[in-house]
mmCIF file of C-alpha atoms in Angstrom:
data_model
loop_
_atom_site.group_PDB
_atom_site.id
_atom_site.type_symbol
_atom_site.label_atom_id
_atom_site.label_comp_id
_atom_site.label_asym_id
_atom_site.label_seq_id
_atom_site.Cartn_x
_atom_site.Cartn_y
_atom_site.Cartn_z
ATOM 1 C CA UNK A 1 58.476 -92.267 -45.281
ATOM 2 C CA UNK A 2 55.727 -90.880 -47.478
ATOM 3 C CA UNK A 3 55.938 -91.899 -51.114
ATOM 4 C CA UNK A 4 57.473 -89.309 -53.449
ATOM 5 C CA UNK A 5 54.754 -87.638 -55.473
ATOM 6 C CA UNK A 6 55.530 -86.562 -59.014
ATOM 7 C CA UNK A 7 53.067 -84.560 -61.094
ATOM 8 C CA UNK A 8 53.553 -84.131 -64.828
ATOM 9 C CA UNK A 9 51.800 -81.236 -66.568
ATOM 10 C CA UNK A 10 51.289 -81.521 -70.283
ATOM 11 C CA UNK A 11 50.832 -78.117 -71.894
ATOM 12 C CA UNK A 12 50.391 -79.391 -75.417
ATOM 13 C CA UNK A 13 46.977 -79.158 -77.040
ATOM 14 C CA UNK A 14 47.894 -82.217 -79.098
ATOM 15 C CA UNK A 15 47.378 -85.600 -77.400
ATOM 16 C CA UNK A 16 50.201 -88.175 -77.507
ATOM 17 C CA UNK A 17 52.455 -85.767 -79.387
ATOM 18 C CA UNK A 18 56.191 -85.342 -78.959
ATOM 19 C CA UNK A 19 56.012 -83.453 -75.667
ATOM 20 C CA UNK A 20 53.573 -85.891 -74.069
ATOM 21 C CA UNK A 21 55.706 -88.860 -75.140
ATOM 22 C CA UNK A 22 58.734 -87.219 -73.550
ATOM 23 C CA UNK A 23 56.748 -86.461 -70.412
ATOM 24 C CA UNK A 24 55.571 -90.089 -70.286
ATOM 25 C CA UNK A 25 59.178 -91.311 -70.301
ATOM 26 C CA UNK A 26 60.068 -89.016 -67.420
ATOM 27 C CA UNK A 27 57.056 -90.248 -65.449
ATOM 28 C CA UNK A 28 57.894 -93.890 -66.239
ATOM 29 C CA UNK A 29 61.418 -93.364 -64.925
ATOM 30 C CA UNK A 30 60.010 -91.697 -61.832
ATOM 31 C CA UNK A 31 57.513 -94.478 -61.142
ATOM 32 C CA UNK A 32 60.116 -97.209 -61.765
ATOM 33 C CA UNK A 33 62.210 -95.516 -59.077
ATOM 34 C CA UNK A 34 59.293 -95.769 -56.631
ATOM 35 C CA UNK A 35 57.545 -92.426 -57.167
ATOM 36 C CA UNK A 36 53.770 -92.025 -57.303
ATOM 37 C CA UNK A 37 53.141 -90.284 -60.592
ATOM 38 C CA UNK A 38 50.219 -88.444 -62.059
ATOM 39 C CA UNK A 39 49.819 -86.829 -65.462
ATOM 40 C CA UNK A 40 47.624 -83.776 -65.971
ATOM 41 C CA UNK A 41 46.614 -82.720 -69.478
ATOM 42 C CA UNK A 42 46.056 -78.969 -69.319
ATOM 43 C CA UNK A 43 43.904 -78.877 -72.460
ATOM 44 C CA UNK A 44 41.530 -81.331 -70.748
ATOM 45 C CA UNK A 45 40.948 -79.021 -67.783
ATOM 46 C CA UNK A 46 38.518 -76.172 -67.627
ATOM 47 C CA UNK A 47 40.053 -72.913 -66.432
ATOM 48 C CA UNK A 48 40.015 -69.304 -67.554
ATOM 49 C CA UNK A 49 42.969 -67.057 -68.202
ATOM 50 C CA UNK A 50 43.903 -64.505 -65.538
ATOM 51 C CA UNK A 51 41.716 -61.399 -65.833
ATOM 52 C CA UNK A 52 44.340 -59.091 -64.371
ATOM 53 C CA UNK A 53 41.844 -57.783 -61.825
ATOM 54 C CA UNK A 54 44.425 -57.787 -58.990
ATOM 55 C CA UNK A 55 41.694 -58.735 -56.490
ATOM 56 C CA UNK A 56 44.207 -61.234 -55.099
ATOM 57 C CA UNK A 57 46.430 -58.323 -54.046
ATOM 58 C CA UNK A 58 44.115 -57.796 -51.091
ATOM 59 C CA UNK A 59 44.045 -61.272 -49.573
ATOM 60 C CA UNK A 60 45.936 -63.695 -51.826
ATOM 61 C CA UNK A 61 42.754 -65.356 -53.039
ATOM 62 C CA UNK A 62 41.766 -65.679 -56.711
ATOM 63 C CA UNK A 63 38.171 -64.745 -57.471
ATOM 64 C CA UNK A 64 37.957 -67.495 -60.093
ATOM 65 C CA UNK A 65 37.021 -70.901 -58.787
ATOM 66 C CA UNK A 66 37.990 -73.503 -61.367
ATOM 67 C CA UNK A 67 40.421 -76.296 -62.203
ATOM 68 C CA UNK A 68 43.494 -74.030 -62.099
ATOM 69 C CA UNK A 69 43.103 -73.409 -58.370
ATOM 70 C CA UNK A 70 42.663 -77.137 -57.659
ATOM 71 C CA UNK A 71 45.752 -77.975 -59.681
ATOM 72 C CA UNK A 72 47.847 -75.359 -57.883
ATOM 73 C CA UNK A 73 46.761 -76.949 -54.609
ATOM 74 C CA UNK A 74 48.139 -80.261 -55.851
ATOM 75 C CA UNK A 75 51.384 -78.775 -57.149
ATOM 76 C CA UNK A 76 52.059 -77.082 -53.824
ATOM 77 C CA UNK A 77 51.946 -80.422 -52.045
ATOM 78 C CA UNK A 78 53.932 -82.404 -54.638
ATOM 79 C CA UNK A 79 57.593 -83.375 -54.167
ATOM 80 C CA UNK A 80 58.420 -83.053 -57.830
ATOM 81 C CA UNK A 81 56.736 -81.467 -60.826
ATOM 82 C CA UNK A 82 57.605 -81.824 -64.471
ATOM 83 C CA UNK A 83 56.238 -79.234 -66.839
ATOM 84 C CA UNK A 84 55.990 -80.149 -70.502
ATOM 85 C CA UNK A 85 55.230 -77.834 -73.390
ATOM 86 C CA UNK A 86 56.059 -77.718 -77.062
ATOM 87 C CA UNK A 87 57.337 -74.417 -78.430
ATOM 88 C CA UNK A 88 54.728 -72.486 -80.390
ATOM 89 C CA UNK A 89 55.794 -69.160 -81.917
ATOM 90 C CA UNK A 90 59.038 -69.055 -79.909
ATOM 91 C CA UNK A 91 57.290 -69.639 -76.584
ATOM 92 C CA UNK A 92 55.311 -72.049 -74.430
ATOM 93 C CA UNK A 93 51.764 -72.873 -75.514
ATOM 94 C CA UNK A 94 48.768 -70.715 -74.682
ATOM 95 C CA UNK A 95 47.412 -73.498 -72.434
ATOM 96 C CA UNK A 96 50.534 -73.447 -70.247
ATOM 97 C CA UNK A 97 50.903 -69.664 -70.332
ATOM 98 C CA UNK A 98 47.284 -69.311 -69.323
ATOM 99 C CA UNK A 99 47.831 -71.683 -66.398
ATOM 100 C CA UNK A 100 51.036 -69.926 -65.281
ATOM 101 C CA UNK A 101 49.342 -66.509 -65.430
ATOM 102 C CA UNK A 102 46.809 -67.869 -62.943
ATOM 103 C CA UNK A 103 49.594 -68.322 -60.358
ATOM 104 C CA UNK A 104 49.450 -64.617 -59.633
ATOM 105 C CA UNK A 105 47.517 -65.104 -56.368
ATOM 106 C CA UNK A 106 50.301 -67.389 -55.137
ATOM 107 C CA UNK A 107 52.914 -64.820 -56.143
ATOM 108 C CA UNK A 108 50.982 -62.340 -54.019
ATOM 109 C CA UNK A 109 50.938 -64.772 -51.061
ATOM 110 C CA UNK A 110 54.649 -65.466 -51.219
ATOM 111 C CA UNK A 111 56.072 -62.119 -52.198
ATOM 112 C CA UNK A 112 53.546 -59.539 -51.021
ATOM 113 C CA UNK A 113 51.635 -60.980 -48.067
ATOM 114 C CA UNK A 114 54.374 -63.319 -46.861
ATOM 115 C CA UNK A 115 51.899 -66.111 -46.185
ATOM 116 C CA UNK A 116 52.047 -69.738 -47.292
ATOM 117 C CA UNK A 117 55.813 -69.744 -47.678
ATOM 118 C CA UNK A 118 57.694 -72.893 -48.665
ATOM 119 C CA UNK A 119 60.843 -72.755 -46.543
ATOM 120 C CA UNK A 120 64.262 -72.632 -48.260
ATOM 121 C CA UNK A 121 64.986 -76.042 -46.693
ATOM 122 C CA UNK A 122 61.878 -77.555 -48.267
ATOM 123 C CA UNK A 123 62.599 -75.832 -51.574
ATOM 124 C CA UNK A 124 66.025 -77.455 -51.756
ATOM 125 C CA UNK A 125 64.493 -80.927 -51.976
ATOM 126 C CA UNK A 126 61.461 -80.024 -54.063
ATOM 127 C CA UNK A 127 62.362 -80.400 -57.713
ATOM 128 C CA UNK A 128 60.817 -78.972 -60.876
ATOM 129 C CA UNK A 129 61.823 -79.869 -64.414
ATOM 130 C CA UNK A 130 60.911 -78.335 -67.756
ATOM 131 C CA UNK A 131 60.771 -80.598 -70.761
ATOM 132 C CA UNK A 132 60.078 -79.272 -74.191
ATOM 133 C CA UNK A 133 60.097 -80.023 -77.879
ATOM 134 C CA UNK A 134 60.392 -77.677 -80.848
ATOM 135 C CA UNK A 135 59.957 -78.229 -84.540
ATOM 136 C CA UNK A 136 62.729 -75.832 -85.474
ATOM 137 C CA UNK A 137 66.430 -76.578 -85.253
ATOM 138 C CA UNK A 138 67.278 -73.223 -83.753
ATOM 139 C CA UNK A 139 69.704 -72.852 -80.838
ATOM 140 C CA UNK A 140 67.684 -70.238 -78.941
ATOM 141 C CA UNK A 141 64.243 -71.723 -79.554
ATOM 142 C CA UNK A 142 63.642 -72.617 -75.869
ATOM 143 C CA UNK A 143 65.091 -69.411 -74.398
ATOM 144 C CA UNK A 144 61.918 -67.439 -73.805
ATOM 145 C CA UNK A 145 60.323 -70.290 -71.832
ATOM 146 C CA UNK A 146 62.843 -70.114 -68.991
ATOM 147 C CA UNK A 147 61.906 -66.820 -67.346
ATOM 148 C CA UNK A 148 58.299 -68.070 -67.081
ATOM 149 C CA UNK A 149 59.194 -71.520 -65.757
ATOM 150 C CA UNK A 150 61.704 -69.961 -63.340
ATOM 151 C CA UNK A 151 59.064 -67.585 -62.049
ATOM 152 C CA UNK A 152 56.623 -70.458 -61.570
ATOM 153 C CA UNK A 153 59.249 -72.516 -59.692
ATOM 154 C CA UNK A 154 59.956 -69.599 -57.378
ATOM 155 C CA UNK A 155 56.276 -68.990 -56.745
ATOM 156 C CA UNK A 156 55.604 -72.667 -55.987
ATOM 157 C CA UNK A 157 58.798 -73.237 -54.014
ATOM 158 C CA UNK A 158 60.617 -75.677 -56.272
ATOM 159 C CA UNK A 159 64.272 -75.855 -57.259
ATOM 160 C CA UNK A 160 64.382 -75.494 -61.043
ATOM 161 C CA UNK A 161 66.500 -78.431 -62.237
ATOM 162 C CA UNK A 162 67.897 -78.995 -65.730
ATOM 163 C CA UNK A 163 65.263 -80.800 -67.829
ATOM 164 C CA UNK A 164 65.151 -82.168 -71.361
ATOM 165 C CA UNK A 165 64.982 -79.974 -74.456
ATOM 166 C CA UNK A 166 64.521 -81.635 -77.825
ATOM 167 C CA UNK A 167 64.663 -79.363 -80.841
ATOM 168 C CA UNK A 168 64.493 -80.143 -84.560
ATOM 169 C CA UNK A 169 61.426 -82.376 -84.295
ATOM 170 C CA UNK A 170 60.732 -81.505 -87.949
ATOM 171 C CA UNK A 171 64.165 -82.804 -88.913
ATOM 172 C CA UNK A 172 63.978 -85.948 -86.759
ATOM 173 C CA UNK A 173 60.435 -86.713 -87.854
ATOM 174 C CA UNK A 174 59.219 -86.617 -84.252
ATOM 175 C CA UNK A 175 60.553 -87.499 -80.824
ATOM 176 C CA UNK A 176 61.059 -91.190 -81.656
ATOM 177 C CA UNK A 177 63.727 -90.115 -84.158
ATOM 178 C CA UNK A 178 65.655 -88.060 -81.594
ATOM 179 C CA UNK A 179 68.885 -89.822 -80.625
ATOM 180 C CA UNK A 180 68.847 -89.171 -76.866
ATOM 181 C CA UNK A 181 65.811 -87.283 -75.563
ATOM 182 C CA UNK A 182 63.518 -90.175 -74.547
ATOM 183 C CA UNK A 183 66.264 -91.989 -72.633
ATOM 184 C CA UNK A 184 67.384 -88.744 -71.032
ATOM 185 C CA UNK A 185 63.836 -88.132 -69.816
ATOM 186 C CA UNK A 186 63.570 -91.630 -68.353
ATOM 187 C CA UNK A 187 66.876 -91.302 -66.492
ATOM 188 C CA UNK A 188 65.997 -87.856 -65.249
ATOM 189 C CA UNK A 189 62.697 -89.147 -63.842
ATOM 190 C CA UNK A 190 64.554 -91.912 -62.017
ATOM 191 C CA UNK A 191 67.259 -89.580 -60.765
ATOM 192 C CA UNK A 192 64.687 -87.075 -59.512
ATOM 193 C CA UNK A 193 62.834 -89.576 -57.348
ATOM 194 C CA UNK A 194 66.021 -91.209 -56.028
ATOM 195 C CA UNK A 195 67.491 -87.820 -55.210
ATOM 196 C CA UNK A 196 64.419 -86.721 -53.281
ATOM 197 C CA UNK A 197 64.296 -90.085 -51.432
ATOM 198 C CA UNK A 198 67.950 -89.711 -50.433
ATOM 199 C CA UNK A 199 67.301 -86.089 -49.433
ATOM 200 C CA UNK A 200 69.919 -84.870 -51.891
ATOM 201 C CA UNK A 201 69.467 -81.419 -53.409
ATOM 202 C CA UNK A 202 69.591 -81.276 -57.188
ATOM 203 C CA UNK A 203 73.057 -80.329 -58.416
ATOM 204 C CA UNK A 204 72.161 -79.382 -61.974
ATOM 205 C CA UNK A 205 70.115 -76.292 -61.338
ATOM 206 C CA UNK A 206 68.917 -73.662 -63.781
ATOM 207 C CA UNK A 207 70.280 -70.317 -62.765
ATOM 208 C CA UNK A 208 68.647 -67.210 -64.013
ATOM 209 C CA UNK B 1 44.066 -41.227 -101.769
ATOM 210 C CA UNK B 2 43.284 -44.376 -99.782
ATOM 211 C CA UNK B 3 43.645 -43.991 -96.031
ATOM 212 C CA UNK B 4 46.448 -45.750 -94.171
ATOM 213 C CA UNK B 5 44.754 -48.526 -92.246
ATOM 214 C CA UNK B 6 45.844 -49.212 -88.691
ATOM 215 C CA UNK B 7 44.701 -52.278 -86.768
ATOM 216 C CA UNK B 8 45.115 -51.662 -83.049
ATOM 217 C CA UNK B 9 44.820 -54.765 -80.866
ATOM 218 C CA UNK B 10 44.316 -54.351 -77.130
ATOM 219 C CA UNK B 11 45.539 -57.687 -75.765
ATOM 220 C CA UNK B 12 45.015 -57.147 -72.051
ATOM 221 C CA UNK B 13 42.177 -58.859 -70.211
ATOM 222 C CA UNK B 14 41.860 -55.669 -68.147
ATOM 223 C CA UNK B 15 39.884 -52.959 -69.925
ATOM 224 C CA UNK B 16 41.449 -49.483 -69.986
ATOM 225 C CA UNK B 17 44.480 -50.706 -68.067
ATOM 226 C CA UNK B 18 48.027 -49.476 -68.575
ATOM 227 C CA UNK B 19 48.814 -51.147 -71.902
ATOM 228 C CA UNK B 20 45.469 -50.080 -73.363
ATOM 229 C CA UNK B 21 46.038 -46.498 -72.199
ATOM 230 C CA UNK B 22 49.377 -46.509 -74.033
ATOM 231 C CA UNK B 23 47.641 -47.931 -77.097
ATOM 232 C CA UNK B 24 44.974 -45.223 -76.940
ATOM 233 C CA UNK B 25 47.641 -42.523 -76.734
ATOM 234 C CA UNK B 26 49.359 -43.925 -79.814
ATOM 235 C CA UNK B 27 46.019 -44.112 -81.647
ATOM 236 C CA UNK B 28 45.206 -40.541 -80.620
ATOM 237 C CA UNK B 29 48.612 -39.381 -81.845
ATOM 238 C CA UNK B 30 48.194 -41.139 -85.180
ATOM 239 C CA UNK B 31 44.628 -39.895 -85.703
ATOM 240 C CA UNK B 32 45.889 -36.322 -85.733
ATOM 241 C CA UNK B 33 46.852 -37.066 -89.313
ATOM 242 C CA UNK B 34 43.817 -37.216 -91.631
ATOM 243 C CA UNK B 35 45.320 -40.018 -93.727
ATOM 244 C CA UNK B 36 45.094 -42.492 -90.835
ATOM 245 C CA UNK B 37 42.106 -44.734 -90.226
ATOM 246 C CA UNK B 38 42.128 -46.933 -87.104
ATOM 247 C CA UNK B 39 40.192 -50.065 -86.162
ATOM 248 C CA UNK B 40 40.574 -51.128 -82.561
ATOM 249 C CA UNK B 41 40.000 -54.703 -81.451
ATOM 250 C CA UNK B 42 39.749 -55.737 -77.808
ATOM 251 C CA UNK B 43 41.122 -59.251 -77.603
ATOM 252 C CA UNK B 44 39.239 -60.101 -74.416
ATOM 253 C CA UNK B 45 35.982 -59.712 -76.371
ATOM 254 C CA UNK B 46 37.248 -61.194 -79.634
ATOM 255 C CA UNK B 47 36.824 -64.930 -78.867
ATOM 256 C CA UNK B 48 40.242 -66.202 -79.936
ATOM 257 C CA UNK B 49 40.741 -69.869 -79.002
ATOM 258 C CA UNK B 50 44.250 -71.301 -78.566
ATOM 259 C CA UNK B 51 45.933 -73.067 -81.503
ATOM 260 C CA UNK B 52 45.197 -76.814 -81.394
ATOM 261 C CA UNK B 53 48.524 -77.762 -82.931
ATOM 262 C CA UNK B 54 46.756 -79.906 -85.533
ATOM 263 C CA UNK B 55 48.828 -78.564 -88.438
ATOM 264 C CA UNK B 56 45.785 -78.746 -90.717
ATOM 265 C CA UNK B 57 46.633 -75.227 -91.928
ATOM 266 C CA UNK B 58 49.719 -76.681 -93.595
ATOM 267 C CA UNK B 59 47.379 -78.452 -96.018
ATOM 268 C CA UNK B 60 44.211 -76.336 -95.975
ATOM 269 C CA UNK B 61 45.765 -72.846 -95.935
ATOM 270 C CA UNK B 62 43.149 -71.981 -93.323
ATOM 271 C CA UNK B 63 42.472 -72.722 -89.692
ATOM 272 C CA UNK B 64 39.863 -75.336 -88.798
ATOM 273 C CA UNK B 65 38.781 -73.391 -85.699
ATOM 274 C CA UNK B 66 35.822 -71.075 -86.351
ATOM 275 C CA UNK B 67 35.895 -68.140 -83.973
ATOM 276 C CA UNK B 68 36.833 -64.491 -83.778
ATOM 277 C CA UNK B 69 40.022 -65.204 -85.690
ATOM 278 C CA UNK B 70 37.958 -65.507 -88.899
ATOM 279 C CA UNK B 71 37.470 -61.727 -88.861
ATOM 280 C CA UNK B 72 40.774 -60.809 -87.269
ATOM 281 C CA UNK B 73 42.697 -62.834 -89.875
ATOM 282 C CA UNK B 74 41.299 -60.645 -92.656
ATOM 283 C CA UNK B 75 41.828 -57.447 -90.674
ATOM 284 C CA UNK B 76 45.487 -58.388 -90.127
ATOM 285 C CA UNK B 77 45.980 -58.812 -93.877
ATOM 286 C CA UNK B 78 44.192 -55.592 -94.790
ATOM 287 C CA UNK B 79 46.062 -53.397 -92.307
ATOM 288 C CA UNK B 80 49.058 -51.278 -93.270
ATOM 289 C CA UNK B 81 50.038 -51.167 -89.621
ATOM 290 C CA UNK B 82 49.332 -53.701 -86.881
ATOM 291 C CA UNK B 83 49.716 -52.605 -83.277
ATOM 292 C CA UNK B 84 49.736 -55.257 -80.585
ATOM 293 C CA UNK B 85 49.402 -54.040 -77.015
ATOM 294 C CA UNK B 86 49.826 -56.615 -74.256
ATOM 295 C CA UNK B 87 50.910 -56.487 -70.632
ATOM 296 C CA UNK B 88 53.618 -58.743 -69.236
ATOM 297 C CA UNK B 89 52.221 -61.436 -66.960
ATOM 298 C CA UNK B 90 54.758 -63.731 -65.393
ATOM 299 C CA UNK B 91 57.610 -62.655 -67.701
ATOM 300 C CA UNK B 92 55.839 -62.741 -71.071
ATOM 301 C CA UNK B 93 52.776 -61.454 -72.884
ATOM 302 C CA UNK B 94 49.469 -62.369 -71.220
ATOM 303 C CA UNK B 95 47.807 -65.622 -72.281
ATOM 304 C CA UNK B 96 45.121 -63.806 -74.293
ATOM 305 C CA UNK B 97 47.802 -62.250 -76.526
ATOM 306 C CA UNK B 98 49.732 -65.521 -76.752
ATOM 307 C CA UNK B 99 46.549 -67.176 -78.055
ATOM 308 C CA UNK B 100 46.423 -64.659 -80.923
ATOM 309 C CA UNK B 101 50.129 -65.036 -81.665
ATOM 310 C CA UNK B 102 49.842 -68.840 -81.788
ATOM 311 C CA UNK B 103 46.832 -68.647 -84.083
ATOM 312 C CA UNK B 104 49.035 -66.765 -86.544
ATOM 313 C CA UNK B 105 50.322 -70.262 -87.327
ATOM 314 C CA UNK B 106 48.036 -70.178 -90.373
ATOM 315 C CA UNK B 107 50.175 -67.317 -91.758
ATOM 316 C CA UNK B 108 53.355 -69.248 -91.012
ATOM 317 C CA UNK B 109 52.020 -72.280 -92.883
ATOM 318 C CA UNK B 110 50.964 -70.086 -95.790
ATOM 319 C CA UNK B 111 54.334 -68.371 -95.967
ATOM 320 C CA UNK B 112 56.848 -71.105 -95.220
ATOM 321 C CA UNK B 113 55.072 -74.406 -95.979
ATOM 322 C CA UNK B 114 52.741 -73.546 -98.864
ATOM 323 C CA UNK B 115 54.981 -70.737 -100.157
ATOM 324 C CA UNK B 116 52.031 -68.471 -100.807
ATOM 325 C CA UNK B 117 52.013 -64.690 -100.367
ATOM 326 C CA UNK B 118 50.568 -63.159 -97.175
ATOM 327 C CA UNK B 119 49.895 -59.849 -98.905
ATOM 328 C CA UNK B 120 49.953 -58.844 -102.577
ATOM 329 C CA UNK B 121 53.488 -58.129 -103.887
ATOM 330 C CA UNK B 122 52.840 -54.381 -104.258
ATOM 331 C CA UNK B 123 52.332 -54.116 -100.479
ATOM 332 C CA UNK B 124 55.513 -55.939 -99.445
ATOM 333 C CA UNK B 125 57.819 -53.621 -97.497
ATOM 334 C CA UNK B 126 54.891 -51.287 -96.792
ATOM 335 C CA UNK B 127 53.677 -52.983 -93.629
ATOM 336 C CA UNK B 128 54.429 -51.713 -90.155
ATOM 337 C CA UNK B 129 54.149 -53.095 -86.662
ATOM 338 C CA UNK B 130 54.184 -51.746 -83.133
ATOM 339 C CA UNK B 131 54.527 -53.695 -79.913
ATOM 340 C CA UNK B 132 53.230 -51.890 -76.862
ATOM 341 C CA UNK B 133 53.748 -53.410 -73.466
ATOM 342 C CA UNK B 134 53.686 -52.664 -69.771
ATOM 343 C CA UNK B 135 55.080 -54.583 -66.818
ATOM 344 C CA UNK B 136 54.586 -54.293 -63.094
ATOM 345 C CA UNK B 137 58.162 -55.240 -62.270
ATOM 346 C CA UNK B 138 60.954 -52.714 -62.662
ATOM 347 C CA UNK B 139 63.535 -55.192 -64.015
ATOM 348 C CA UNK B 140 65.310 -54.033 -67.161
ATOM 349 C CA UNK B 141 64.994 -57.553 -68.634
ATOM 350 C CA UNK B 142 61.266 -57.891 -67.967
ATOM 351 C CA UNK B 143 60.329 -57.633 -71.678
ATOM 352 C CA UNK B 144 63.150 -59.875 -72.973
ATOM 353 C CA UNK B 145 61.166 -63.112 -73.206
ATOM 354 C CA UNK B 146 58.216 -61.429 -74.901
ATOM 355 C CA UNK B 147 60.186 -59.882 -77.762
ATOM 356 C CA UNK B 148 61.167 -63.037 -79.721
ATOM 357 C CA UNK B 149 57.542 -64.229 -79.523
ATOM 358 C CA UNK B 150 56.188 -60.928 -80.775
ATOM 359 C CA UNK B 151 58.806 -60.674 -83.536
ATOM 360 C CA UNK B 152 57.834 -64.133 -84.728
ATOM 361 C CA UNK B 153 54.199 -62.963 -84.918
ATOM 362 C CA UNK B 154 55.098 -59.876 -86.953
ATOM 363 C CA UNK B 155 57.399 -61.823 -89.267
ATOM 364 C CA UNK B 156 54.745 -64.356 -90.258
ATOM 365 C CA UNK B 157 52.273 -61.575 -91.035
ATOM 366 C CA UNK B 158 54.915 -60.023 -93.318
ATOM 367 C CA UNK B 159 56.115 -57.161 -91.160
ATOM 368 C CA UNK B 160 59.876 -56.884 -91.073
ATOM 369 C CA UNK B 161 62.178 -56.094 -88.124
ATOM 370 C CA UNK B 162 63.161 -52.716 -89.558
ATOM 371 C CA UNK B 163 59.498 -51.712 -89.664
ATOM 372 C CA UNK B 164 58.781 -52.644 -86.048
ATOM 373 C CA UNK B 165 58.570 -50.061 -83.278
ATOM 374 C CA UNK B 166 58.385 -50.697 -79.557
ATOM 375 C CA UNK B 167 56.855 -48.830 -76.659
ATOM 376 C CA UNK B 168 57.513 -50.719 -73.440
ATOM 377 C CA UNK B 169 56.976 -49.154 -70.049
ATOM 378 C CA UNK B 170 57.927 -50.996 -66.868
ATOM 379 C CA UNK B 171 57.112 -50.517 -63.191
ATOM 380 C CA UNK B 172 53.435 -49.774 -63.809
ATOM 381 C CA UNK B 173 51.195 -52.272 -62.062
ATOM 382 C CA UNK B 174 47.941 -50.938 -60.660
ATOM 383 C CA UNK B 175 45.355 -49.650 -63.101
ATOM 384 C CA UNK B 176 46.127 -46.082 -64.144
ATOM 385 C CA UNK B 177 49.761 -46.172 -62.988
ATOM 386 C CA UNK B 178 50.961 -45.300 -66.495
ATOM 387 C CA UNK B 179 49.169 -41.946 -66.219
ATOM 388 C CA UNK B 180 51.729 -40.752 -63.715
ATOM 389 C CA UNK B 181 54.731 -42.131 -65.616
ATOM 390 C CA UNK B 182 57.125 -39.245 -66.397
ATOM 391 C CA UNK B 183 57.604 -39.920 -70.136
ATOM 392 C CA UNK B 184 55.064 -42.526 -71.315
ATOM 393 C CA UNK B 185 52.509 -40.155 -72.798
ATOM 394 C CA UNK B 186 55.074 -38.125 -74.694
ATOM 395 C CA UNK B 187 56.810 -41.315 -75.832
ATOM 396 C CA UNK B 188 53.497 -42.563 -77.221
ATOM 397 C CA UNK B 189 52.812 -39.342 -79.135
ATOM 398 C CA UNK B 190 56.383 -39.195 -80.445
ATOM 399 C CA UNK B 191 56.180 -42.775 -81.667
ATOM 400 C CA UNK B 192 52.842 -42.089 -83.355
ATOM 401 C CA UNK B 193 54.129 -38.991 -85.080
ATOM 402 C CA UNK B 194 57.321 -40.518 -86.409
ATOM 403 C CA UNK B 195 55.550 -43.703 -87.504
ATOM 404 C CA UNK B 196 52.883 -41.788 -89.421
ATOM 405 C CA UNK B 197 55.652 -39.819 -91.142
ATOM 406 C CA UNK B 198 57.505 -43.003 -92.147
ATOM 407 C CA UNK B 199 54.347 -44.743 -93.305
ATOM 408 C CA UNK B 200 53.300 -41.823 -95.496
ATOM 409 C CA UNK B 201 56.725 -41.690 -97.112
ATOM 410 C CA UNK B 202 56.676 -45.406 -97.818
ATOM 411 C CA UNK B 203 53.027 -45.901 -98.773
ATOM 412 C CA UNK B 204 52.533 -42.663 -100.792
ATOM 413 C CA UNK B 205 55.915 -42.314 -102.494
#
């Protein structure tokens, strides 16, 4: 059997901050369970935002040739992806939003041209998780992120599984002060890889 | 009498696309009144980098990034009305507009951390905002995830919920599609007219 590949995207512009620490725990759990993990720091990549030109509507190809396209290639072949972003102004960061906007050519392939489709069977075992941190202690602080992450999971052919959300970073003085989040992330990383190895679909799914 | 200053921000990367057409209709409607003066900024040309999350603004009361935001920051403060037009990409405002919204962190720090005023006290309650958006999808919830983000932006620049107006048109995707929308143009003019009326009543009591 091929090793289970897990790719972690860090959407925070701040290195080694709360979100990246949480992402690291997930990836550690995943690698301890036998997964091959890789971490990608979005702010370290060079890619432009989507120009809205709709050129991809013709043939499903983006006219921009940069790191975003390469990364999408990787994500399409991964078994599991974990997307990390802090909440800035009630939403995901500009870095992550900019990357997600660039998925439009894949949306066109899947939903308009009907090419490059991940089968429902494959999608069942491919898992995506969203992990996030927020300074504020507000119940709905993560809400706006979900429609975007859901859309990305659908475009890339992943089941959107329940991730880790840690709010009130200001109150806890950072992720290390949070009572459960880091352990939760580690266990989730382990569970993800084991589940995919055992060919078990994720039971805790995010429903729109 | 001083003119009422409107800052109109076209957030789309696509020039003269659907959201910018809506914005231009609103501007045109407002300009019919001689007391209105409009500055239009095209975000795609404005060089606004993303927020670095460094939190330096909590101490410095200014952003450490030097770019187009230096000018736009002052324009935002000076305006009596800020209009943000941005299309929905993948269920929220396009990345270019999110970059601007995140860079408003300096206002948040000023207001909530440093407890300093955003605008002089005599202008409080006399600031207005408009969010203009378009979406390709025809889902009735397609703007839902954008609204809390946009509200947060307007709140930190001292524009209150009651003084916010919205013009959101869905199911317009290809360039120019909004032109054939049955109500969009009239909606834009109606919004402009009623907003100008309200602003004049509030600003010139």
